[in-house]
Structure formats: C-alpha cells, structure tokens
Coordinates of C-alpha atoms and ligand atoms in Angstrom, one line a residue:
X1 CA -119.6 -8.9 12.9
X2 CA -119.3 -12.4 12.3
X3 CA -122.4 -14.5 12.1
X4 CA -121.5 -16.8 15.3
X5 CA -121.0 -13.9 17.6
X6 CA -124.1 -12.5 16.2
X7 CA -125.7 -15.8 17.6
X8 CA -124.0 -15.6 20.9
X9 CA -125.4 -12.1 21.7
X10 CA -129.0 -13.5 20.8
X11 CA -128.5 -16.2 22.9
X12 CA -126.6 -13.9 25.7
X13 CA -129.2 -11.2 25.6
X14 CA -132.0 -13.5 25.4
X15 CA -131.3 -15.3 28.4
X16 CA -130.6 -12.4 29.9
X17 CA -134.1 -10.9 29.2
X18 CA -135.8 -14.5 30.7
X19 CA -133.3 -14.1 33.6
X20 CA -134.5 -10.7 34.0
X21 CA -138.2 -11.3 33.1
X22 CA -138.7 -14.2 35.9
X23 CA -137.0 -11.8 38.3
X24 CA -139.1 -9.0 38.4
X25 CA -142.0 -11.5 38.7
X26 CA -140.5 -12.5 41.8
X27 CA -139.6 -9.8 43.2
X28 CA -142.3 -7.7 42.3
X29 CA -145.0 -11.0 43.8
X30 CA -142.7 -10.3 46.9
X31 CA -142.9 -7.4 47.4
X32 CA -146.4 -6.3 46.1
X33 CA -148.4 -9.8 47.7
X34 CA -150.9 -8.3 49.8
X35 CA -152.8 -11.4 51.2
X36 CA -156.2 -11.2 49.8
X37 CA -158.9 -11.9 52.8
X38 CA -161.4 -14.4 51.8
X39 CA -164.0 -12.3 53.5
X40 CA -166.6 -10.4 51.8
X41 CA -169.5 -9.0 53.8
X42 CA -172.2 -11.2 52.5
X43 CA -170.3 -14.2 54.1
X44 CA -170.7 -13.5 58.0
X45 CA -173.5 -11.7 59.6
X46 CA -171.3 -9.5 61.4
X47 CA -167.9 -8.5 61.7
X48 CA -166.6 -7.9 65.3
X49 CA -163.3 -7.0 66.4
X50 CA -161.7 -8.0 69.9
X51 CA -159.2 -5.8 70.9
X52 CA -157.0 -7.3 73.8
X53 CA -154.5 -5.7 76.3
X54 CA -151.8 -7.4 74.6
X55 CA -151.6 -9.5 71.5
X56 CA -150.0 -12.7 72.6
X57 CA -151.1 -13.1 76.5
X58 CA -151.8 -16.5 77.3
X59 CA -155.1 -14.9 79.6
X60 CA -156.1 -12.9 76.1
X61 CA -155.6 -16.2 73.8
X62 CA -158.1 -17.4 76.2
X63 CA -160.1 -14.9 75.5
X64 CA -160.1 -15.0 72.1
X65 CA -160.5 -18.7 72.1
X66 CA -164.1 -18.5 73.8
X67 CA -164.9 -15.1 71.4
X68 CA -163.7 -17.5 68.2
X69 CA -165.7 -20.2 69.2
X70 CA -168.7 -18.1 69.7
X71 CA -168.3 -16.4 66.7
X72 CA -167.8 -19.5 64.9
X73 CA -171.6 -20.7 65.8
X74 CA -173.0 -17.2 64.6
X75 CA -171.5 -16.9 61.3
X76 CA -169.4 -14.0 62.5
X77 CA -166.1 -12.4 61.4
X78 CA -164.0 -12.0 64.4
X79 CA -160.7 -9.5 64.3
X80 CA -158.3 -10.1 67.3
X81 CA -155.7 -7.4 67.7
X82 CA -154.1 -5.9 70.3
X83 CA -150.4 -4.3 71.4
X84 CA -147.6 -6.2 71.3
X85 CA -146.5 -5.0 75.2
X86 CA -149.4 -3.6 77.0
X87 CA -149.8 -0.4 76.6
X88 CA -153.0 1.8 77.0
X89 CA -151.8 4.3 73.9
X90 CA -151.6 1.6 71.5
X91 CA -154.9 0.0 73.0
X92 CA -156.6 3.2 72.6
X93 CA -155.9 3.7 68.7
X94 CA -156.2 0.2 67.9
X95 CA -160.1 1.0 69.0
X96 CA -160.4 3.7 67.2
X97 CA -159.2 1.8 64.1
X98 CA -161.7 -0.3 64.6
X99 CA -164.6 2.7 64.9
X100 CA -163.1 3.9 61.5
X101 CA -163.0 0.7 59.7
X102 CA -167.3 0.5 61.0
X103 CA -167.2 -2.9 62.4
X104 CA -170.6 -3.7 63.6
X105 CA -169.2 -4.2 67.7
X106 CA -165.9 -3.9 69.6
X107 CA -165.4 -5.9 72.5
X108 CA -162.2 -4.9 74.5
X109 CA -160.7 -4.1 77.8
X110 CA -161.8 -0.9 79.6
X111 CA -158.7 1.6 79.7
X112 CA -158.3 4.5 82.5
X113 CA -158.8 7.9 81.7
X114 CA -160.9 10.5 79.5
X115 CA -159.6 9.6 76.3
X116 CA -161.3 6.0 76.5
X117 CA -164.8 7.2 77.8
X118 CA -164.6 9.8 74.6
X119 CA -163.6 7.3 72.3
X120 CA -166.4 4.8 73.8
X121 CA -169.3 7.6 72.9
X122 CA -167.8 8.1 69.7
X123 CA -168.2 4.1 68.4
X124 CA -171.7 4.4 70.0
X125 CA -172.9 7.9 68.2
X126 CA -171.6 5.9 65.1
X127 CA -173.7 3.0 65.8
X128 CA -171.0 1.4 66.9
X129 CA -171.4 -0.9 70.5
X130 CA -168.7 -1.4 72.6
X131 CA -168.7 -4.4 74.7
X132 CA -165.8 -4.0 77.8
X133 CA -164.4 -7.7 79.1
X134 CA -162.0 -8.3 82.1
X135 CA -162.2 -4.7 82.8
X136 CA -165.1 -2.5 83.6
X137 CA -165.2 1.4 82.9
X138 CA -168.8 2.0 84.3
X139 CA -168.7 5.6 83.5
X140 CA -168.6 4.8 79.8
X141 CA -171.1 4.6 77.5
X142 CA -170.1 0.9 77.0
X143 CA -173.3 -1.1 75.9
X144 CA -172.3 -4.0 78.4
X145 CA -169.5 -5.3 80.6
X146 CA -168.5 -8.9 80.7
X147 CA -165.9 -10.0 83.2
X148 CA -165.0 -10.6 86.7
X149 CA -166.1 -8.2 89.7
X150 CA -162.7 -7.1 90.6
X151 CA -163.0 -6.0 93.9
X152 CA -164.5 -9.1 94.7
X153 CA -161.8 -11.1 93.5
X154 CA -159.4 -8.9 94.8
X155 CA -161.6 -9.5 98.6
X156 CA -161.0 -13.2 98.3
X157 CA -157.6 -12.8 98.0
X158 CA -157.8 -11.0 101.1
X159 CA -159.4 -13.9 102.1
X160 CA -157.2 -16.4 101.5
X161 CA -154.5 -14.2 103.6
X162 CA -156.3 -13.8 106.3
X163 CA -158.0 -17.8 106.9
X164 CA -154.8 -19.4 106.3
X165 CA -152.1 -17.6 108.1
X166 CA -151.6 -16.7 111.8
X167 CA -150.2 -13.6 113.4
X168 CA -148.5 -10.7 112.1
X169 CA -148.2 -11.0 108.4
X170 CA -145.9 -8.7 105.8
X171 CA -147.5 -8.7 102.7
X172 CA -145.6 -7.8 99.3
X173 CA -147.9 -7.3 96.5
X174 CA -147.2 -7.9 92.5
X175 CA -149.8 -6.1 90.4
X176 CA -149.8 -6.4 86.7
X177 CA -150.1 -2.7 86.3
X178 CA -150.4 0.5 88.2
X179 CA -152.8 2.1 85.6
X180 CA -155.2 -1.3 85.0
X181 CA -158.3 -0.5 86.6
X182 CA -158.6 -4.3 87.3
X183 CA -155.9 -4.5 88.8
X184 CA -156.6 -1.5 91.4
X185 CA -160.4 -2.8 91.9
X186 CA -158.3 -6.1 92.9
X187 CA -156.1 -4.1 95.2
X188 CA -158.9 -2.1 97.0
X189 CA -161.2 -5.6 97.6
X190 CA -157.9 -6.7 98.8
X191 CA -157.1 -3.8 101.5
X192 CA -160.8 -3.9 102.4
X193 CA -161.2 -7.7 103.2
X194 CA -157.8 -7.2 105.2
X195 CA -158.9 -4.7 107.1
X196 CA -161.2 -6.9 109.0
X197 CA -157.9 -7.9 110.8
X198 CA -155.4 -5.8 112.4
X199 CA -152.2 -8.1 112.2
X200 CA -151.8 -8.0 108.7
X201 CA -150.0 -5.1 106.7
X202 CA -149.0 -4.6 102.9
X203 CA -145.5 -3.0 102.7
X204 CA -144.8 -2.6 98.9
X205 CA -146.3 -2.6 95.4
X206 CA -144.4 -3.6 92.6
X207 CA -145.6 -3.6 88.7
X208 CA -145.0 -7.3 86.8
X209 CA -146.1 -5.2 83.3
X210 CA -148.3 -8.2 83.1
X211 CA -145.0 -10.4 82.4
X212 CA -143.9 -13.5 84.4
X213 CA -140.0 -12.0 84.1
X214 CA -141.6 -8.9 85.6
X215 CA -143.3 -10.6 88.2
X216 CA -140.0 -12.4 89.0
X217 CA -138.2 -9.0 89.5
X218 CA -140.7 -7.4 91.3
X219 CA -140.3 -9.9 93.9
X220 CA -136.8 -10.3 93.9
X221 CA -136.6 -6.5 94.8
X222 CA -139.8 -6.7 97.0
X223 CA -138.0 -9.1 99.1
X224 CA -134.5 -7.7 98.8
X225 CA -135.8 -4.3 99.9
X226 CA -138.4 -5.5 102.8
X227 CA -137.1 -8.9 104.1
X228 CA -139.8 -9.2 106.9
X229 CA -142.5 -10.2 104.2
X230 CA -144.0 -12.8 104.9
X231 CA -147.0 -13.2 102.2
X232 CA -146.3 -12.5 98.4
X233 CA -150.0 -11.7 96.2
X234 CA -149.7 -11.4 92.9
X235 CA -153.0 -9.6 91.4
X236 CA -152.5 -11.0 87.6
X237 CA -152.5 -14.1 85.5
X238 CA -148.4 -14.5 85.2
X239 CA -147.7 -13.0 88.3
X240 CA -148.0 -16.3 90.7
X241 CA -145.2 -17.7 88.3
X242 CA -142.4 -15.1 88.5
X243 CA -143.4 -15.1 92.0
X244 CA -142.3 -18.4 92.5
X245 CA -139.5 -17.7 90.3
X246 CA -138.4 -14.3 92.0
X247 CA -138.4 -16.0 95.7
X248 CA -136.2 -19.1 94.5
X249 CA -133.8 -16.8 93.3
X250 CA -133.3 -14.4 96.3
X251 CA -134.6 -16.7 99.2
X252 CA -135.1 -20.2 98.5
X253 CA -135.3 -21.4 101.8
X254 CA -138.1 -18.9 103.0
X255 CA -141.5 -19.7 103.7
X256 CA -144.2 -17.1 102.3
X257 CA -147.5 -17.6 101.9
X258 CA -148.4 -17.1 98.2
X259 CA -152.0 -16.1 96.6
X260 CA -151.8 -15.7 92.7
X261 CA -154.3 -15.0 89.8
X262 CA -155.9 -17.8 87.4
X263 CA -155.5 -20.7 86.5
X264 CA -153.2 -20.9 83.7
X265 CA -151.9 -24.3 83.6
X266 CA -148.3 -23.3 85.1
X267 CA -150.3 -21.8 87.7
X268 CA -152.4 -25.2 88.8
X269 CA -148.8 -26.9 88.4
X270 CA -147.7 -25.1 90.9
X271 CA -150.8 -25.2 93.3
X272 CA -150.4 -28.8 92.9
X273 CA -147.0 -29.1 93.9
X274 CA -147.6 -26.6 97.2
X275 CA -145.2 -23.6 95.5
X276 CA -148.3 -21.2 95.2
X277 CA -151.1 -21.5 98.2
X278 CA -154.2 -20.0 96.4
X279 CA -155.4 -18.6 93.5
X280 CA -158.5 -16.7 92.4
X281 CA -159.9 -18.5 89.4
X282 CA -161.2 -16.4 86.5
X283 CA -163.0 -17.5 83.2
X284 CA -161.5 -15.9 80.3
X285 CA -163.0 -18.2 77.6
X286 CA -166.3 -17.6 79.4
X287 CA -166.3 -14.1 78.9
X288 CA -164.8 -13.9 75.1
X289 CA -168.1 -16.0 74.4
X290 CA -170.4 -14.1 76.5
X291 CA -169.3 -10.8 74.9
X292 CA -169.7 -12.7 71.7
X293 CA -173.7 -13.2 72.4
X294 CA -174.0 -10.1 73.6
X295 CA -172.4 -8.2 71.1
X296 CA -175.1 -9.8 68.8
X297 CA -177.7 -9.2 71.1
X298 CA -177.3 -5.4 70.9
X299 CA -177.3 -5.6 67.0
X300 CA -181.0 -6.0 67.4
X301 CA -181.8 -4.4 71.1
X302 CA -180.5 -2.7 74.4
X303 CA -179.9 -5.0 77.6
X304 CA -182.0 -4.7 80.3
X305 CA -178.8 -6.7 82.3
X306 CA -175.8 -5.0 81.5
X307 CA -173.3 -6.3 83.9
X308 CA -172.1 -10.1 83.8
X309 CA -169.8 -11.0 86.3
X310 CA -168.5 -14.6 85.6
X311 CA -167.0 -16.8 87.8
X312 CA -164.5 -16.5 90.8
X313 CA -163.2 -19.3 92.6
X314 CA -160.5 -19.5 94.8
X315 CA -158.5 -22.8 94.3
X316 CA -156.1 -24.5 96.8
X317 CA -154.5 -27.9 97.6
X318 CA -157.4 -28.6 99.5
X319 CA -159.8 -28.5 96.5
X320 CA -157.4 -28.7 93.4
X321 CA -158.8 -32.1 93.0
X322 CA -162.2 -31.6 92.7
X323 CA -162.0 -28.1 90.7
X324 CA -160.0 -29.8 88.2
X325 CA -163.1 -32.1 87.4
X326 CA -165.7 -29.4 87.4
X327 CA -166.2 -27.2 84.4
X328 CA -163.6 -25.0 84.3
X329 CA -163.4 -23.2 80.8
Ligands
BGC401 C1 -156.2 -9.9 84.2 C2 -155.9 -9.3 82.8 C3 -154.5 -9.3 82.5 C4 -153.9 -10.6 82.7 C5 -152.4 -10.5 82.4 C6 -155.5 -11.2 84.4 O1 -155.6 -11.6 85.7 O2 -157.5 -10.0 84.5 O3 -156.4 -7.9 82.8 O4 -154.3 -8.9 81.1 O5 -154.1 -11.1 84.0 O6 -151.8 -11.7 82.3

C-alpha cells in the first residue's frame, strides 16, 4: 500500500472513531439521563405526597399551590401526582405507590368503594397517615378530612334555585362525575334543600368528566333532550363554563337560570357579566395548606378535631363586588 493512502485510512478511521466516540456519548446521555433529584432525606423534615383527582385541574393546581406553600414554610418535600383524566383506578394505585415508597403522609381525594377504605388502613398500619381533601370517605381510617361539607354546598345551591326564581322550574343538572362522592353529597344537599318547595323538579343528570368540553355536551344534550328546562346547575369547578358554552350553542336566545361551582377566574368573569347567576365558592388553596399543617400535626399526635370544613360562599351579581375584596384564597 502506498504511504499516502496509508495516511488517508488513519485520518479516515480516526475521524471515524471521534465521530463515533462523541456519538455514543450523546446518545447514550440521552437515553440513559435520569434527572438526579436534589433531595436527600436530611434536607426536609418530611416528605409528603399529594395525590389529586387529576394532574392538571385548574381546582387541583389550586390545591397544590396552598399544599406547596405550606410545605414550603415547614421544610417539607411535597410530591404532587395524580391521573392524567380522572379516573379512580389510576388514583387508587398512585396511593398505593406512595404507601410503598414510605412517605411520611398522603393527602388525597377520598375515592368510592372498598378498595380505598382497604388501601387507607394499609398506609395507616404502616405508619402511614392519610389526610382526605375535597372529598370525605368517613368510613375510612383517614387520620383527618379537610375540605368542603358537600351536602352543604350542594344545599345552597338548592338555595340559590329556590330564592331567585318563581314558579315551576325544570332543572338540568351537570355533575362532574357519577362515582365522586362529592359530587353526589352535592346532589343530595341539593334535592333536600329543593324539597322545601314543590314547584321545582330536576329532570336529568348528565356527567361533564370534570371537563369544561364535557360540561358543554352534557348540556347541549340536556337541553336538546328536555327543552322545558329552565335552570342548568353544574355541581363542579369547570362545569358553569361549558354550561354557558353548551346553552350558546343549542339555545342562545333562552333564559335559564344558572348556579355553577367555584370561583375559578372564568367562572367570576362570567358572574360578572350576568352569563352564570350563582356560584358556590370553595377554597382549594385553603385546604392544600390546612392538610399541609395537619399532616405535620399527626407526625407527632392524633387530632382531637378531625373534620375541617372550609369555606362556602355563594357569590352573585349582587355581592361580586364585595367578595372580590374579601379574602378569597
Ligand atoms: C370539586 C373537585 C373536582 C373539581 C373539578 C370541584 O368542584 O370539588 O372534586 O375535582 O371541581 O374541576
């Protein structure tokens, strides 16, 4: 072989080596990069997990904004997980992730069924306590609930029905979902504070799956397949909003008294504007830090108060102005 194609190889198979070399280092950094947490135990005092309903709710961000804050001023490590859709399978093993992983407390919604209340006395045999928020499952072994009373809320929507409209009344009603035990407490307030009154009557249920498109397709076919209703209540937070959406699209010219949930800022927009009537305030930020404090509370000791109810406040035109300037986080 001649000596200058003797060079050219070296020089062909040497690049070819650095070529080579600097792309396995990429690749294998791309595919191998595990992002290291910067946590170690001795940092926080505790580590807590929050485990929401679903991930990127604008109710649970609220939620998890009171919980970080909280956490924040305790030196603790706060997780925030949920399912992507709601979805009380998904819910359920992302809890008992968390048991197997021995965080020091869960806070999380309470779930329906057997499997929950099991999975509840298992995180508290292991030391484990479980803090529910937003939803209550009493017959749990849950160390505390934080949250709204549900059928209270769900009797001043009732409420609102009954002191602001006159005469018969055809209600349509938009519940986030069938198998949320918030949302049937809320139902059953509501049919009890109605039945004070015989002229008003619910004629159909429809399920928003916590979504705002949801909520607008549940009314369109509420009102498509009962077009005497006259009063739309929608029992969770994005439910007001497709509400308003679903009636613009099937009957834009109809009047129908409307009672939503929260205050999400969309919500208050359209209270403002006269679109949605009333709606029950919550305090989701209040009850992420509550079930902070009290998470650390039962590191150390039981509660001798086990149920705190935040806030519920119905809002209207009448008093949007002055709600707005009272504390309302
Ligand atoms: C309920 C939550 C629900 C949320 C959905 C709220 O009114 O309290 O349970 O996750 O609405 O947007």
């Amino acid at each position: 072989m001649k000596k200058s194609t003797k060079i050219l190889l070296s020089i062909l198979g040497g690049t070819f080596f650095v070529i080579s070399f600097i792309g396995m280092n990429i690749y294998g950094y791309k595919t191998f990069y595990i992002e290291e947490k910067v946590v170690s135990s001795n940092d926080y005092r505790y580590h807590f997990a929050l485990v929401s309903e679903e991930i990127d709710n604008e109710y649970w961000r609220l939620i998890e904004q009171g919980a970080k804050e909280a956490a924040a001023e305790h030196n603790i490590y706060l997780e925030y997980v949920g399912p992507l859709k709601a979805d009380n399978d998904q819910l359920l093993k992302l809890i008992d992730r968390m048991v197997s992983v021995k965080v020091d407390g869960i806070i999380t919604q309470g779930v329906e069924g057997q499997r929950f209340v099991d999975l509840v006395r298992k995180s508290v045999e292991r030391g484990i306590p479980i803090v529910t928020v937003d939803t209550d499952v009493k017959s749990s072994v849950r160390k505390a609930y934080v949250g709204t009373d549900n059928f209270y809320a769900g009797q001043l929507a009732g409420e609102t029905v009954i002191n602001n409209t006159a005469g018969e009344q055809y209600v349509g009603i938009v519940t986030g979902r069938f198998d949320a035990i918030n949302q049937q407490e809320r139902l059953e307030g509501f049919k009890e504070a109605i039945q004070a009154t015989e002229r008003i009557h619910i004629v159909g249920i429809h399920e928003s799956n916590i979504t705002q498109i949801g909520a607008a397709q549940a009314t369109y076919s509420l009102l498509k397949k009962y077009p005497s209703i006259t009063v739309l209540v929608g029992l969770s937070a994005l439910d007001g909003i497709g509400m308003v959406e679903g009636l613009q699209e099937i009957a834009p010219n109809k009047e129908v008294y409307m009672t939503a949930f929260d205050i999400l800022p969309e919500t208050l927009e359209l209270i403002r504007k006269g679109k949605i009537n009333a709606t029950i305030a919550q305090y989701p930020e209040e009850m992420g830090y509550k079930a902070i404090e009290v998470l650390i509370q039962l590191q150390q000791h039981s509660l001798l108060e086990n149920e705190i109810f935040t806030r519920t406040i119905v809002v209207e035109k009448e008093n949007y102005d002055t709600f707005l300037q009272g504390d309302n986080r």
